[in-house]
Amino acid sequence: MFLYSFKMHNLISMQDIKKKDAEEIFHRAKFMENVCNFKAGYDKWNGKILVNLFFEPSTRTRMSFEIAMLRLKGRVSNFAEKLSLTSLEKGENLTDTIRTIDSYCDILVIRSPKAGTAKYASEIAEHPIINAGDGSNQHPTQALLDIYTIKKLKGKISGLNIALIGDLKFGRTVHSLLYGLAMFNASITLISPNDLRMPSFIIDGVKNINKNENIRIKEIYDKDKDINKTIKEGNFDVIYLTRIQKERFADIEEYEDVKDTYKITKSIISDNTIVMHPLPRLNEIDREIDNTKNAAYFAQAKNGVPVRMAIIDYLMENFYKDRK
Ligand code: CP
């Protein structure tokens, strides 16, 4: 039924993912849509247990992982709703927590405010680890579902004119997405306030990984520039907005200074432009766009379930094949 398997047991960062891995996940996600719609059955992971270990708030990622595992006929346990009810409150360290939970389950999904937590967990856990967001570092499952959504709506990624707009410094979704879009050869424009530019180490990392390709990344970072004119004239196939990440600012005044820099309205986008956002959103997208064919953000959130089903399926399959 599936194309092939590689030995990818963990999903920590988009840097680790080969194009073939991503394509295999997209191929499986298409099949998983049929499982979600009851057009196909799939019970390979019947009884296996996924643990959601979330140390930061989440609606979409935690819920869609839970639903994904349930659709795969597996079971789910969520680490306590309140961390104050766990032994972390008694001073237990993260290492002991991860080792213990790893011994109870078959796959772990981790979200943490600290960059590197998922990678660390993958070094001490026996079972597959999925990074559901680590600080302002990476959110690779979001990038995969974003690219899957663009491919579904636009039929391709290569050659598309895509703008990433907003908090490109602290936004982990756009860090992961930049790696993924470059891998599929999109033409990328980065638009942000000067203080919230995409970190240069990420742009350099993307160029380094794709050094044999003609990577097209352009930056526009003047806060006072006429952004509406830039967007109108850019005639983008995809506009990907991000929330300014208030929780990552050390100085609240700096946040107040940039918080409402961007607001996309219907009048400044082309008929064929799709507007995406990982959500939650604040004021970045005018709600008049919600009921137009430009709005892709709810379709994007919906795709989170089949794509995460495909990720769980792929990692678990590789893990059990190698364990034999
Ligand atoms: N996109 C995303 O990560 O949303 P949540 O924070 O609701 O999981």
Coordinates of C-alpha atoms and ligand atoms in Angstrom, one line a residue:
M1 CA 0.0 0.0 0.0
F2 CA 2.8 2.4 0.9
L3 CA 5.8 3.5 -1.2
Y4 CA 8.8 2.6 1.1
S5 CA 10.1 3.0 4.6
F6 CA 13.2 4.6 6.0
K7 CA 14.6 4.3 9.4
M8 CA 13.2 7.5 10.8
H9 CA 12.1 6.8 14.4
N10 CA 11.8 10.3 15.8
L11 CA 10.5 13.6 14.4
I12 CA 12.5 16.4 16.1
S13 CA 13.3 19.0 13.5
M14 CA 12.7 19.7 9.8
Q15 CA 16.5 19.7 9.3
D16 CA 16.5 15.9 9.9
I17 CA 13.8 15.2 7.3
K18 CA 14.7 14.0 3.8
K19 CA 12.4 14.9 1.0
K20 CA 11.6 11.2 0.5
D21 CA 10.5 11.0 4.2
A22 CA 8.2 14.0 3.7
E23 CA 6.7 12.6 0.5
E24 CA 6.1 9.3 2.2
I25 CA 4.3 11.0 5.0
F26 CA 2.1 13.0 2.5
H27 CA 1.3 9.8 0.6
R28 CA 0.2 8.1 3.9
A29 CA -1.8 11.2 4.9
K30 CA -3.9 11.0 1.8
F31 CA -4.8 7.4 2.7
M32 CA -5.4 8.5 6.3
E33 CA -8.0 11.0 5.0
N34 CA -10.0 8.0 3.8
V35 CA -9.6 6.4 7.2
C36 CA -11.0 9.6 8.8
N37 CA -13.9 9.5 6.3
F38 CA -14.6 5.8 6.9
K39 CA -13.8 5.0 3.3
A40 CA -10.9 2.8 4.4
G41 CA -10.1 0.8 7.6
Y42 CA -6.8 0.6 9.3
D43 CA -6.2 -1.0 12.7
K44 CA -2.5 -1.7 12.7
W45 CA -1.9 0.2 15.9
N46 CA -4.8 -1.3 17.8
G47 CA -4.2 -1.0 21.5
K48 CA -0.9 0.9 21.2
I49 CA -0.6 3.9 23.6
L50 CA 0.4 7.4 22.8
V51 CA 1.3 9.9 25.6
N52 CA 0.9 13.6 25.1
L53 CA 3.4 15.3 27.3
F54 CA 2.6 19.0 27.0
F55 CA 4.3 21.6 29.2
E56 CA 2.8 24.6 27.2
P57 CA -0.8 25.4 26.2
S58 CA -2.2 23.8 23.0
T59 CA -5.5 23.3 21.3
R60 CA -4.8 22.0 17.8
T61 CA -1.6 20.0 18.3
R62 CA -2.6 18.2 21.4
M63 CA -6.1 17.5 20.3
S64 CA -5.2 16.4 16.7
F65 CA -2.5 14.0 18.0
E66 CA -5.1 12.6 20.4
I67 CA -7.7 12.2 17.6
A68 CA -5.1 10.9 15.2
M69 CA -4.1 8.1 17.6
L70 CA -7.8 7.3 18.3
R71 CA -8.5 7.1 14.5
L72 CA -5.6 4.6 14.3
K73 CA -7.4 2.5 16.9
G74 CA -4.7 3.3 19.4
R75 CA -5.2 4.8 22.9
V76 CA -4.1 8.1 24.4
S77 CA -3.0 9.2 27.8
N78 CA -2.5 12.9 28.5
F79 CA 0.1 14.0 31.0
A80 CA -1.8 15.8 33.8
E81 CA -4.0 18.7 32.8
K82 CA -2.3 20.7 35.6
L83 CA 1.4 20.3 36.1
S84 CA 0.8 21.1 39.7
L85 CA -0.8 17.6 40.0
T86 CA 2.4 15.8 38.8
S87 CA 5.6 14.9 40.6
L88 CA 7.3 17.8 38.8
E89 CA 5.7 19.8 41.6
K90 CA 7.6 17.7 44.1
G91 CA 10.9 18.5 42.4
E92 CA 11.2 15.5 40.1
N93 CA 13.5 16.3 37.1
L94 CA 12.5 16.1 33.5
T95 CA 14.8 13.1 32.8
D96 CA 13.1 10.9 35.3
T97 CA 9.7 12.0 34.1
I98 CA 10.5 11.1 30.5
R99 CA 12.1 7.8 31.4
T100 CA 9.2 6.8 33.5
I101 CA 6.5 7.7 30.9
D102 CA 8.5 6.2 28.1
S103 CA 8.4 2.9 30.0
Y104 CA 4.5 3.1 30.1
C105 CA 3.8 3.9 26.5
D106 CA 4.6 3.2 22.8
I107 CA 5.1 6.7 21.4
L108 CA 5.5 10.2 23.1
V109 CA 4.5 13.6 21.8
I110 CA 6.3 16.5 23.7
R111 CA 5.7 20.2 23.8
S112 CA 8.0 22.3 25.9
P113 CA 8.9 26.0 26.3
K114 CA 12.6 25.0 26.1
A115 CA 14.4 24.6 22.8
G116 CA 16.0 21.1 22.6
T117 CA 13.7 19.3 25.0
A118 CA 12.3 16.9 22.3
K119 CA 15.9 16.2 21.1
Y120 CA 17.0 15.4 24.6
A121 CA 14.0 13.1 25.1
S122 CA 14.9 11.2 22.0
E123 CA 18.3 10.6 23.4
I124 CA 17.0 9.0 26.6
A125 CA 13.7 7.3 25.5
E126 CA 13.4 3.9 23.9
H127 CA 10.2 4.7 22.0
P128 CA 9.6 7.2 19.1
I129 CA 9.5 10.9 20.1
I130 CA 7.6 13.6 18.3
N131 CA 8.4 17.3 18.8
A132 CA 5.1 19.2 19.1
G133 CA 7.0 22.5 19.6
D134 CA 10.1 23.3 21.6
G135 CA 10.3 26.9 22.6
S136 CA 11.0 29.2 19.7
N137 CA 13.0 26.5 17.9
Q138 CA 10.9 24.1 15.8
H139 CA 7.4 22.7 15.2
P140 CA 8.0 20.1 12.5
T141 CA 4.6 18.4 12.4
Q142 CA 3.0 21.8 11.8
A143 CA 5.4 22.4 8.9
L144 CA 4.4 19.0 7.4
L145 CA 0.7 19.7 7.6
D146 CA 1.3 23.2 6.2
I147 CA 3.1 21.8 3.2
Y148 CA 0.5 19.1 2.7
T149 CA -2.2 21.8 2.7
I150 CA -0.4 23.9 0.1
K151 CA 0.1 20.9 -2.1
K152 CA -3.6 20.0 -1.8
L153 CA -4.8 23.5 -2.6
K154 CA -2.2 24.5 -5.2
G155 CA -1.2 21.1 -6.6
K156 CA 2.5 21.8 -6.1
I157 CA 5.1 23.7 -4.0
S158 CA 7.9 24.1 -6.5
G159 CA 7.9 27.6 -8.0
L160 CA 5.2 29.0 -5.8
N161 CA 5.6 32.5 -4.6
I162 CA 5.1 32.2 -0.8
A163 CA 5.3 35.0 1.8
L164 CA 6.0 34.2 5.5
I165 CA 4.8 37.3 7.5
G166 CA 5.0 38.3 11.2
D167 CA 7.1 37.1 14.0
L168 CA 9.8 35.2 12.2
K169 CA 12.2 35.4 15.1
F170 CA 10.3 33.6 17.8
G171 CA 7.7 31.7 15.6
R172 CA 8.7 28.1 15.6
T173 CA 6.2 27.2 12.9
V174 CA 7.9 29.4 10.4
H175 CA 11.4 28.1 11.3
S176 CA 10.3 24.6 10.4
L177 CA 8.3 25.7 7.4
L178 CA 11.3 27.6 5.9
Y179 CA 13.3 24.3 5.8
G180 CA 10.3 22.5 4.3
L181 CA 9.5 25.0 1.6
A182 CA 13.1 25.3 0.5
M183 CA 13.3 21.5 0.3
F184 CA 10.4 21.6 -2.2
N185 CA 11.9 24.6 -4.1
A186 CA 9.4 27.4 -3.4
S187 CA 10.3 31.0 -3.9
I188 CA 10.1 32.6 -0.4
T189 CA 9.7 36.2 0.8
L190 CA 10.2 36.8 4.5
I191 CA 8.3 39.9 5.8
S192 CA 8.8 41.0 9.4
P193 CA 9.6 43.9 11.7
N194 CA 13.3 44.5 11.8
D195 CA 13.5 43.2 15.4
L196 CA 11.6 40.0 14.5
R197 CA 13.6 38.9 11.4
M198 CA 14.2 35.2 10.7
P199 CA 17.4 34.3 12.5
S200 CA 20.3 34.3 10.1
F201 CA 21.5 30.8 11.4
I202 CA 18.2 29.4 10.1
I203 CA 18.5 31.0 6.6
D204 CA 22.2 29.9 6.5
G205 CA 21.1 26.4 7.6
V206 CA 18.5 26.2 4.9
K207 CA 21.0 27.4 2.2
N208 CA 23.6 24.9 3.5
I209 CA 21.3 21.9 3.4
N210 CA 20.2 22.8 -0.2
K211 CA 23.5 24.1 -1.4
N212 CA 23.1 22.3 -4.8
E213 CA 19.7 24.0 -5.4
N214 CA 18.9 27.5 -6.5
I215 CA 17.2 28.6 -3.2
R216 CA 15.2 31.8 -3.5
I217 CA 14.8 33.6 -0.2
K218 CA 14.1 37.4 -0.1
E219 CA 13.8 39.5 3.1
I220 CA 11.7 42.6 3.7
Y221 CA 12.0 43.8 7.3
D222 CA 11.3 47.5 7.5
K223 CA 8.4 47.9 9.9
D224 CA 7.5 51.3 8.4
K225 CA 7.4 50.2 4.8
D226 CA 4.0 50.2 3.2
I227 CA 3.2 46.5 3.9
N228 CA -0.1 46.6 2.1
K229 CA 1.6 47.8 -1.1
T230 CA 4.2 45.1 -0.7
I231 CA 1.5 42.4 -0.4
K232 CA -0.6 43.8 -3.2
E233 CA 2.4 44.0 -5.6
G234 CA 3.8 40.7 -4.4
N235 CA 0.9 38.8 -6.0
F236 CA 1.7 35.8 -3.7
D237 CA 0.3 32.3 -4.2
V238 CA 0.4 31.8 -0.4
I239 CA 0.5 34.3 2.4
Y240 CA 1.4 32.6 5.7
L241 CA 0.8 34.8 8.8
T242 CA 2.1 34.2 12.3
R243 CA 1.1 35.6 15.6
I244 CA 3.6 37.9 17.4
Q245 CA 4.7 35.5 20.1
K246 CA 4.0 37.7 23.2
E247 CA 5.1 34.9 25.6
R248 CA 8.7 34.9 24.2
F249 CA 9.4 38.6 24.7
A250 CA 11.6 39.5 27.7
D251 CA 10.4 43.2 27.5
I252 CA 6.6 43.7 27.2
E253 CA 7.2 47.2 25.8
E254 CA 9.0 45.7 22.8
Y255 CA 5.9 43.5 22.3
E256 CA 3.6 46.4 22.5
D257 CA 5.6 48.2 19.9
V258 CA 5.2 45.5 17.2
K259 CA 2.1 43.7 18.2
D260 CA -0.3 45.0 15.5
T261 CA 2.2 45.5 12.7
Y262 CA 0.3 43.3 10.2
K263 CA -3.3 42.8 9.4
I264 CA -4.3 41.1 6.1
T265 CA -7.6 42.4 4.6
K266 CA -9.5 41.0 1.6
S267 CA -8.7 44.2 -0.4
I268 CA -5.0 43.6 -0.5
I269 CA -4.9 40.0 -1.6
S270 CA -5.3 38.5 -5.1
D271 CA -8.3 36.3 -5.9
N272 CA -6.0 33.2 -6.1
T273 CA -4.0 33.9 -3.0
I274 CA -4.5 31.4 -0.1
V275 CA -4.1 32.8 3.4
M276 CA -2.6 30.4 6.0
H277 CA -2.0 30.7 9.7
P278 CA -1.0 28.0 12.2
L279 CA -3.5 29.5 14.7
P280 CA -4.2 30.7 17.3
R281 CA -4.6 34.1 15.6
L282 CA -5.1 37.5 17.2
N283 CA -5.7 40.3 14.7
E284 CA -3.4 39.3 11.9
I285 CA -6.3 38.2 9.5
D286 CA -9.4 40.2 9.0
R287 CA -12.4 38.0 9.8
E288 CA -14.1 39.0 6.5
I289 CA -11.6 36.6 4.9
D290 CA -12.9 33.6 6.9
N291 CA -15.8 32.8 4.5
T292 CA -13.9 33.4 1.3
K293 CA -12.1 30.8 -0.8
N294 CA -8.8 32.6 0.2
A295 CA -9.1 31.3 3.7
A296 CA -7.0 28.1 4.2
Y297 CA -6.4 28.2 7.9
F298 CA -9.3 26.0 9.0
A299 CA -8.6 23.4 6.2
Q300 CA -5.0 23.6 7.5
A301 CA -6.0 22.8 11.0
K302 CA -8.3 19.9 9.8
N303 CA -5.3 18.4 7.9
G304 CA -3.5 18.1 11.2
V305 CA -5.3 14.9 11.9
P306 CA -4.5 12.8 8.8
V307 CA -1.0 14.2 8.6
R308 CA -0.3 13.3 12.3
M309 CA -1.9 9.9 11.7
A310 CA 0.7 9.4 8.9
I311 CA 3.5 10.6 11.1
I312 CA 2.6 8.2 13.9
D313 CA 2.2 5.4 11.5
Y314 CA 5.5 6.0 9.7
L315 CA 7.6 6.4 12.9
M316 CA 6.0 3.4 14.6
E317 CA 6.4 1.2 11.5
N318 CA 10.1 2.1 11.3
F319 CA 10.6 1.5 15.0
Y320 CA 9.0 -1.9 15.1
K321 CA 10.8 -3.0 11.8
D322 CA 14.1 -2.1 13.3
R323 CA 13.4 -3.7 16.6
K324 CA 12.8 -7.1 15.1
Ligands
CP1 N1 -0.7 25.5 15.6 C1 -0.5 25.2 16.9 O1 0.6 24.7 17.3 O2 -1.6 25.4 17.6 P1 -1.8 25.0 19.2 O3 -0.9 25.9 19.9 O4 -3.2 25.2 19.5 O5 -1.4 23.5 19.3

